[in-house]
Short mmCIF file of C-alpha atoms in Angstrom, two decimals:
data_model
loop_
_atom_site.label_atom_id
_atom_site.label_comp_id
_atom_site.label_asym_id
_atom_site.label_seq_id
_atom_site.Cartn_x
_atom_site.Cartn_y
_atom_site.Cartn_z
CA MET A 26 76.05 -125.69 -54.79
CA THR A 27 73.08 -126.13 -57.34
CA THR A 28 73.23 -127.23 -61.16
CA THR A 29 71.64 -125.72 -64.09
CA THR A 30 70.94 -127.30 -67.09
CA PRO A 31 72.11 -125.23 -69.85
CA ARG A 32 69.99 -124.43 -72.51
CA ALA A 33 71.01 -124.89 -75.82
CA SER A 34 70.93 -123.03 -79.02
CA HIS A 35 68.55 -124.62 -81.64
CA LEU A 36 67.18 -125.83 -84.70
CA ASP A 37 64.17 -124.90 -85.08
CA PRO A 38 62.39 -126.16 -88.47
CA GLU A 39 59.18 -125.14 -88.30
CA ALA A 40 60.16 -121.65 -87.99
CA GLY A 41 62.93 -121.78 -90.22
CA LEU A 42 65.38 -120.85 -87.52
CA ILE A 43 67.94 -121.12 -85.49
CA ARG A 44 67.71 -119.88 -82.12
CA VAL A 45 71.04 -118.51 -80.27
CA TYR A 46 70.78 -118.50 -76.39
CA ASP A 47 73.36 -117.44 -73.66
CA PRO A 48 74.05 -121.07 -71.79
CA ALA A 49 74.75 -119.42 -68.49
CA ASP A 50 71.76 -117.53 -67.93
CA GLY A 51 69.27 -118.69 -70.69
CA THR A 52 69.10 -115.45 -72.49
CA HIS A 53 68.17 -115.11 -76.02
CA LEU A 54 70.98 -113.64 -78.27
CA ALA A 55 69.57 -114.07 -81.73
CA ASP A 56 68.00 -115.85 -84.11
CA LEU A 57 70.70 -116.94 -87.59
CA PRO A 58 68.11 -118.47 -90.76
CA LEU A 59 67.98 -122.12 -91.03
CA GLN A 60 69.65 -122.75 -94.20
CA GLN A 61 68.98 -125.74 -96.78
CA PRO A 62 71.02 -127.70 -98.79
CA LEU A 63 69.19 -125.83 -101.73
CA ASP A 64 71.10 -122.86 -99.82
CA VAL A 65 74.32 -124.07 -99.79
CA THR A 66 74.32 -125.32 -103.73
CA GLU A 67 72.98 -121.83 -104.48
CA CYS A 68 75.92 -120.13 -102.12
CA ALA A 69 78.96 -122.82 -103.93
CA ALA A 70 78.00 -121.92 -107.07
CA GLY A 71 78.63 -117.83 -105.82
CA LEU A 72 81.73 -118.35 -104.50
CA ARG A 73 82.77 -121.12 -107.50
CA ALA A 74 82.07 -117.71 -110.46
CA ALA A 75 84.47 -114.97 -108.11
CA GLN A 76 87.36 -117.49 -107.40
CA PRO A 77 89.11 -117.48 -110.72
CA GLU A 78 89.38 -113.32 -110.72
CA TRP A 79 90.80 -113.85 -106.25
CA GLU A 80 93.50 -116.30 -108.09
CA ARG A 81 94.38 -114.25 -110.56
CA ILE A 82 95.41 -111.37 -108.44
CA GLY A 83 98.35 -114.01 -106.93
CA VAL A 84 99.30 -113.61 -103.87
CA THR A 85 100.14 -110.31 -103.27
CA GLY A 86 96.90 -109.00 -104.28
CA ARG A 87 95.24 -111.56 -101.43
CA ILE A 88 98.07 -110.40 -99.03
CA GLU A 89 96.94 -106.75 -99.76
CA TRP A 90 93.11 -107.40 -98.81
CA LEU A 91 93.72 -110.19 -95.98
CA ALA A 92 95.75 -107.28 -94.50
CA ARG A 93 92.81 -105.19 -94.57
CA TYR A 94 90.91 -107.98 -92.89
CA ARG A 95 93.45 -108.54 -90.42
CA GLN A 96 93.02 -105.16 -89.23
CA TRP A 97 89.60 -105.06 -89.49
CA ILE A 98 89.55 -108.28 -86.77
CA VAL A 99 91.93 -105.98 -84.05
CA ASP A 100 89.37 -102.67 -84.66
CA ASN A 101 86.39 -104.81 -83.68
CA THR A 102 88.44 -107.63 -81.33
CA ASP A 103 86.03 -106.43 -78.27
CA ARG A 104 82.56 -107.04 -80.52
CA LEU A 105 84.23 -110.54 -81.28
CA ILE A 106 85.42 -111.55 -77.87
CA ALA A 107 81.86 -110.11 -76.66
CA LEU A 108 80.05 -112.49 -78.85
CA GLY A 109 82.06 -115.30 -78.61
CA ALA A 110 82.33 -115.27 -74.46
CA ARG A 111 77.83 -114.85 -74.94
CA GLU A 112 77.27 -117.35 -77.04
CA GLY A 113 79.44 -120.33 -75.61
CA GLY A 114 79.30 -119.08 -72.02
CA ARG A 115 82.66 -118.67 -71.82
CA VAL A 116 84.65 -116.23 -70.09
CA ARG A 117 86.11 -113.43 -71.65
CA ASN A 118 90.10 -115.19 -72.18
CA GLU A 119 88.80 -117.67 -74.44
CA PRO A 120 87.82 -115.75 -77.21
CA MET A 121 90.09 -113.40 -76.71
CA LEU A 122 93.17 -116.16 -77.32
CA GLU A 123 91.12 -117.18 -80.48
CA THR A 124 90.77 -113.24 -81.69
CA THR A 125 94.73 -113.13 -80.93
CA LEU A 126 95.29 -116.47 -83.17
CA LEU A 127 93.69 -114.85 -86.04
CA VAL A 128 95.82 -111.87 -85.76
CA GLU A 129 99.03 -113.88 -85.30
CA LEU A 130 97.96 -116.48 -88.23
CA LEU A 131 97.24 -113.66 -90.56
CA ASP A 132 100.83 -112.70 -90.10
CA TYR A 133 102.46 -115.56 -90.04
CA TYR A 134 101.30 -116.58 -93.74
CA SER A 135 101.15 -112.91 -95.10
CA HIS A 136 105.14 -113.48 -94.69
CA ARG A 137 105.40 -116.77 -95.48
CA ALA A 138 102.73 -117.35 -97.91
CA PRO A 139 105.01 -116.32 -101.09
CA LYS A 140 107.54 -118.45 -100.69
CA LEU A 141 104.94 -121.27 -99.34
CA LEU A 142 103.06 -121.05 -102.83
CA ALA A 143 105.77 -120.17 -105.16
CA PRO A 144 107.22 -122.60 -108.02
CA ARG A 145 109.30 -124.94 -107.29
CA HIS A 146 112.24 -127.07 -108.66
CA ILE A 147 112.47 -130.06 -108.20
CA ARG A 148 115.98 -132.18 -108.55
CA PRO A 149 115.61 -135.14 -110.74
CA ARG A 150 116.21 -138.65 -108.93
CA SER A 151 114.76 -141.28 -111.26
CA PRO A 152 117.49 -142.27 -114.82
CA LEU A 153 113.52 -141.85 -116.45
CA VAL A 154 114.09 -138.27 -116.05
CA LEU A 155 117.87 -137.15 -115.93
CA GLY A 156 118.75 -134.33 -117.81
CA LYS A 157 114.81 -133.01 -117.35
CA LYS A 158 113.83 -129.48 -115.98
CA LEU A 159 110.99 -130.39 -113.46
CA ILE A 160 109.27 -127.69 -112.06
CA GLU A 161 106.22 -127.95 -108.87
CA TYR A 162 103.64 -125.09 -109.56
CA ARG A 163 100.78 -124.93 -106.55
CA TYR A 164 97.23 -124.06 -107.69
CA PRO A 165 94.34 -124.11 -104.98
CA HIS A 166 91.36 -126.41 -105.02
CA PRO A 167 88.84 -124.03 -106.01
CA LEU A 168 86.05 -124.32 -103.49
CA VAL A 169 87.64 -125.21 -99.49
CA GLY A 170 84.81 -126.20 -97.30
CA VAL A 171 85.29 -125.81 -94.03
CA ILE A 172 82.99 -127.59 -91.51
CA GLY A 173 84.07 -126.15 -87.56
CA ALA A 174 83.32 -126.51 -84.18
CA TRP A 175 81.65 -124.67 -81.67
CA ASN A 176 84.09 -124.59 -78.59
CA PHE A 177 86.70 -122.66 -80.43
CA PRO A 178 84.27 -121.21 -83.37
CA MET A 179 86.34 -118.48 -84.79
CA LEU A 180 89.80 -120.39 -84.52
CA LEU A 181 88.37 -123.34 -86.24
CA THR A 182 86.44 -122.21 -88.92
CA ILE A 183 88.41 -118.38 -90.20
CA GLY A 184 91.66 -120.02 -88.44
CA ASP A 185 91.53 -123.09 -91.07
CA ALA A 186 89.92 -120.80 -94.12
CA LEU A 187 92.97 -118.13 -93.85
CA PRO A 188 95.90 -120.73 -95.92
CA ALA A 189 93.00 -121.55 -98.29
CA LEU A 190 92.03 -117.86 -98.86
CA PHE A 191 96.50 -116.73 -99.39
CA ALA A 192 96.34 -119.82 -101.83
CA GLY A 193 93.32 -118.90 -103.50
CA ALA A 194 90.81 -120.45 -103.02
CA ALA A 195 87.26 -119.68 -102.13
CA VAL A 196 85.78 -121.22 -98.64
CA LEU A 197 82.96 -121.73 -97.44
CA LEU A 198 82.58 -122.43 -93.65
CA LYS A 199 79.77 -124.80 -91.78
CA PRO A 200 79.87 -123.08 -88.55
CA SER A 201 78.18 -124.88 -85.69
CA GLU A 202 74.49 -124.26 -84.94
CA VAL A 203 75.40 -123.98 -81.09
CA THR A 204 77.63 -121.21 -81.45
CA PRO A 205 77.33 -119.89 -84.74
CA LEU A 206 77.38 -115.56 -84.42
CA ALA A 207 81.09 -114.90 -84.09
CA VAL A 208 81.36 -116.46 -87.25
CA ARG A 209 78.61 -114.82 -88.65
CA GLU A 210 80.39 -111.39 -87.63
CA LEU A 211 83.82 -112.30 -89.45
CA VAL A 212 82.25 -113.20 -92.21
CA ARG A 213 80.40 -109.64 -92.68
CA GLY A 214 83.56 -108.11 -91.45
CA TRP A 215 84.58 -109.68 -94.81
CA ARG A 216 82.40 -108.07 -97.08
CA GLU A 217 82.05 -104.79 -94.64
CA ILE A 218 85.86 -104.64 -96.14
CA GLY A 219 84.97 -104.31 -99.53
CA ALA A 220 87.10 -107.96 -100.20
CA PRO A 221 85.75 -109.99 -103.62
CA PRO A 222 82.95 -112.67 -102.67
CA VAL A 223 85.23 -115.66 -101.84
CA LEU A 224 84.13 -115.72 -98.22
CA ALA A 225 80.59 -117.21 -97.26
CA ALA A 226 78.69 -119.06 -94.83
CA SER A 227 76.03 -121.22 -94.06
CA TYR A 228 73.59 -122.26 -91.23
CA GLY A 229 72.29 -125.01 -90.29
CA GLY A 230 72.57 -128.47 -89.22
CA GLY A 231 73.60 -132.02 -90.17
CA GLU A 232 71.93 -131.45 -93.58
CA VAL A 233 73.80 -128.21 -94.43
CA GLY A 234 77.16 -129.63 -93.42
CA ALA A 235 77.00 -132.63 -95.73
CA ALA A 236 76.00 -130.45 -98.61
CA VAL A 237 79.27 -128.44 -97.93
CA VAL A 238 80.99 -131.62 -97.94
CA ASP A 239 79.04 -132.46 -102.09
CA GLU A 240 79.72 -129.19 -102.75
CA ALA A 241 83.02 -128.71 -102.04
CA ASP A 242 86.46 -129.92 -103.66
CA PHE A 243 88.62 -129.93 -100.65
CA VAL A 244 86.70 -130.52 -96.89
CA GLN A 245 88.47 -129.59 -93.56
CA PHE A 246 86.62 -130.87 -90.59
CA THR A 247 86.83 -130.11 -86.72
CA GLY A 248 84.79 -132.29 -84.45
CA SER A 249 83.12 -135.29 -83.29
CA VAL A 250 85.11 -138.73 -84.64
CA ALA A 251 81.32 -140.08 -85.09
CA THR A 252 81.09 -136.88 -87.18
CA GLY A 253 84.14 -137.19 -88.26
CA LYS A 254 83.68 -140.57 -89.91
CA ARG A 255 80.79 -139.63 -91.64
CA VAL A 256 81.93 -136.79 -93.19
CA LEU A 257 84.94 -139.26 -95.21
CA GLU A 258 81.99 -141.52 -95.69
CA ARG A 259 80.56 -138.69 -97.96
CA ALA A 260 83.52 -137.65 -99.44
CA ALA A 261 84.35 -141.05 -100.55
CA ALA A 262 81.38 -140.88 -102.88
CA THR A 263 82.90 -137.83 -105.13
CA ILE A 264 86.73 -138.72 -103.75
CA THR A 265 87.14 -135.39 -101.71
CA PRO A 266 89.48 -135.00 -100.18
CA VAL A 267 89.65 -134.15 -96.25
CA SER A 268 91.24 -132.69 -93.11
CA LEU A 269 89.84 -134.08 -90.16
CA GLU A 270 90.71 -132.73 -86.65
CA LEU A 271 89.14 -135.04 -83.99
CA GLY A 272 88.44 -135.82 -80.63
CA GLY A 273 91.57 -136.48 -78.08
CA LYS A 274 92.48 -138.52 -75.12
CA ASP A 275 95.18 -136.63 -74.26
CA PRO A 276 97.52 -137.68 -71.04
CA CYS A 277 99.66 -135.01 -68.64
CA LEU A 278 102.44 -136.84 -67.37
CA VAL A 279 104.30 -135.73 -63.90
CA LEU A 280 107.92 -137.03 -63.08
CA ALA A 281 109.98 -136.98 -59.87
CA GLY A 282 112.17 -134.42 -61.12
CA ALA A 283 109.34 -131.65 -62.09
CA ASN A 284 108.80 -128.51 -60.83
CA LEU A 285 105.65 -129.63 -58.72
CA GLU A 286 103.93 -125.83 -58.43
CA ARG A 287 104.21 -125.11 -62.53
CA ALA A 288 103.22 -129.02 -63.09
CA ALA A 289 99.92 -128.12 -60.93
CA ASN A 290 99.23 -125.04 -62.80
CA CYS A 291 99.72 -126.47 -66.09
CA ALA A 292 97.32 -130.07 -64.99
CA VAL A 293 94.52 -127.42 -64.08
CA TYR A 294 94.26 -125.49 -67.06
CA GLY A 295 94.63 -128.21 -69.20
CA GLY A 296 92.21 -129.90 -67.34
CA PHE A 297 90.14 -126.65 -66.87
CA SER A 298 90.36 -124.61 -69.86
CA ASN A 299 87.52 -123.36 -72.01
CA ASN A 300 85.00 -124.79 -69.36
CA GLY A 301 87.19 -128.70 -70.01
CA GLN A 302 85.95 -128.58 -73.30
CA VAL A 303 89.02 -128.58 -75.45
CA CYS A 304 90.16 -131.36 -77.85
CA MET A 305 93.16 -131.27 -76.38
CA GLY A 306 92.52 -130.81 -73.18
CA PHE A 307 94.07 -133.54 -70.30
CA GLU A 308 91.78 -136.21 -69.88
CA ARG A 309 94.04 -138.02 -66.75
CA VAL A 310 97.26 -137.40 -65.13
CA TYR A 311 99.59 -140.11 -64.64
CA VAL A 312 102.28 -138.97 -61.65
CA GLU A 313 105.47 -140.96 -59.94
CA ASP A 314 104.62 -142.28 -56.62
CA SER A 315 107.13 -140.00 -55.37
CA VAL A 316 105.40 -137.12 -55.59
CA TYR A 317 101.89 -137.78 -55.72
CA ASP A 318 100.71 -136.90 -52.43
CA ARG A 319 102.07 -133.48 -53.03
CA PHE A 320 101.15 -133.28 -56.63
CA VAL A 321 97.34 -134.37 -55.34
CA GLU A 322 97.15 -131.23 -52.75
CA LEU A 323 98.54 -128.94 -55.08
CA VAL A 324 96.05 -129.44 -57.77
CA VAL A 325 93.27 -129.96 -54.83
CA ALA A 326 93.94 -126.49 -53.77
CA LYS A 327 94.26 -124.90 -57.55
CA VAL A 328 90.86 -126.41 -58.27
CA ALA A 329 89.34 -125.19 -55.08
CA ALA A 330 90.68 -120.98 -55.77
CA LEU A 331 89.19 -121.69 -59.44
CA ARG A 332 85.71 -118.78 -59.43
CA SER A 333 83.38 -119.73 -61.60
CA GLY A 334 80.85 -117.58 -63.95
CA THR A 335 81.38 -114.99 -67.05
CA ASP A 336 82.65 -112.05 -65.36
CA ASP A 337 86.04 -110.61 -65.68
CA ARG A 338 86.91 -112.06 -62.46
CA SER A 339 85.69 -115.59 -63.35
CA ASP A 340 88.35 -118.73 -64.33
CA VAL A 341 85.11 -120.93 -65.72
CA GLY A 342 82.42 -120.58 -67.12
CA ALA A 343 79.40 -122.55 -68.07
CA LEU A 344 79.21 -125.55 -70.17
CA THR A 345 77.78 -125.13 -73.74
CA PHE A 346 74.99 -126.71 -74.06
CA PRO A 347 73.46 -129.89 -72.74
CA PRO A 348 75.13 -132.59 -74.85
CA GLN A 349 78.26 -131.37 -72.66
CA LEU A 350 76.57 -131.72 -68.65
CA ASP A 351 75.97 -135.23 -69.66
CA THR A 352 79.39 -136.03 -70.89
CA VAL A 353 80.74 -134.67 -67.07
CA ARG A 354 77.88 -136.93 -65.81
CA GLY A 355 78.88 -139.71 -67.59
CA ALA A 356 82.60 -139.15 -66.52
CA ARG A 357 81.80 -138.85 -62.91
CA ALA A 358 80.06 -142.30 -63.19
#
């Protein structure tokens, strides 16, 4: 068995480009302009200019636009899946999960946003306000910045942008420079349906991400703990609220009364889903002594049966970029 180091998409400052490769075979997929903080500032200004009208049309008007966007995603699912698979070195069922969940999120918020965003009467409890009429109104942060991760790029950028769009915010995305192509296509789809210009993306490395934090009124970040700390530190300078989704260290517990066949399937899926590159993937398994040997036997057989590749018959694809290979080697050391 031979091991090939995945060829990563990378920043090429001299050429002013982000070069994107298929990590499975090194095929060059596309080049994107490498943007700078000033580009982010300009993009943010355009989004802010468009946001008041987006808020003014109300939740019903926004639902109509997002319904059109939902249909565009459905109509273009095959292309989105192909892009997501190639740029991430993944088997097709992983980006297919992303597009499916995007449609489900659009359905969820289309039905629930009117109630979630409606004014709410609050029952007074303090004697200082007894007898007063209290109503809670909800207003969007004008500009929400979403800094997404490379492992589920569509779901962790566009998926996080959807509730903000329903609420009336404009959204500035910063997809990972490792896997930017499917997100770029989703942003293009928003423009293609003629929607108001309240969704845009900036492409680049850490400097671009820092500029998004500086420009936004609220930041959603998904990624590593180390980068999450830097996002918090930068946002603290402007007291900008931040939501973080960071890495996990997740256990699988197998008790003696478990259905061991199902438990083994669950453990293998939890360990190898998305090539093992999942924040909630299983990192370790605890098994009761009385069923340990049988459980290990089942897991070993199921792992041995996994097919590696990127065609429709494959179960496990390629690692997305070289640092992931270092992580795997470090775990084995």
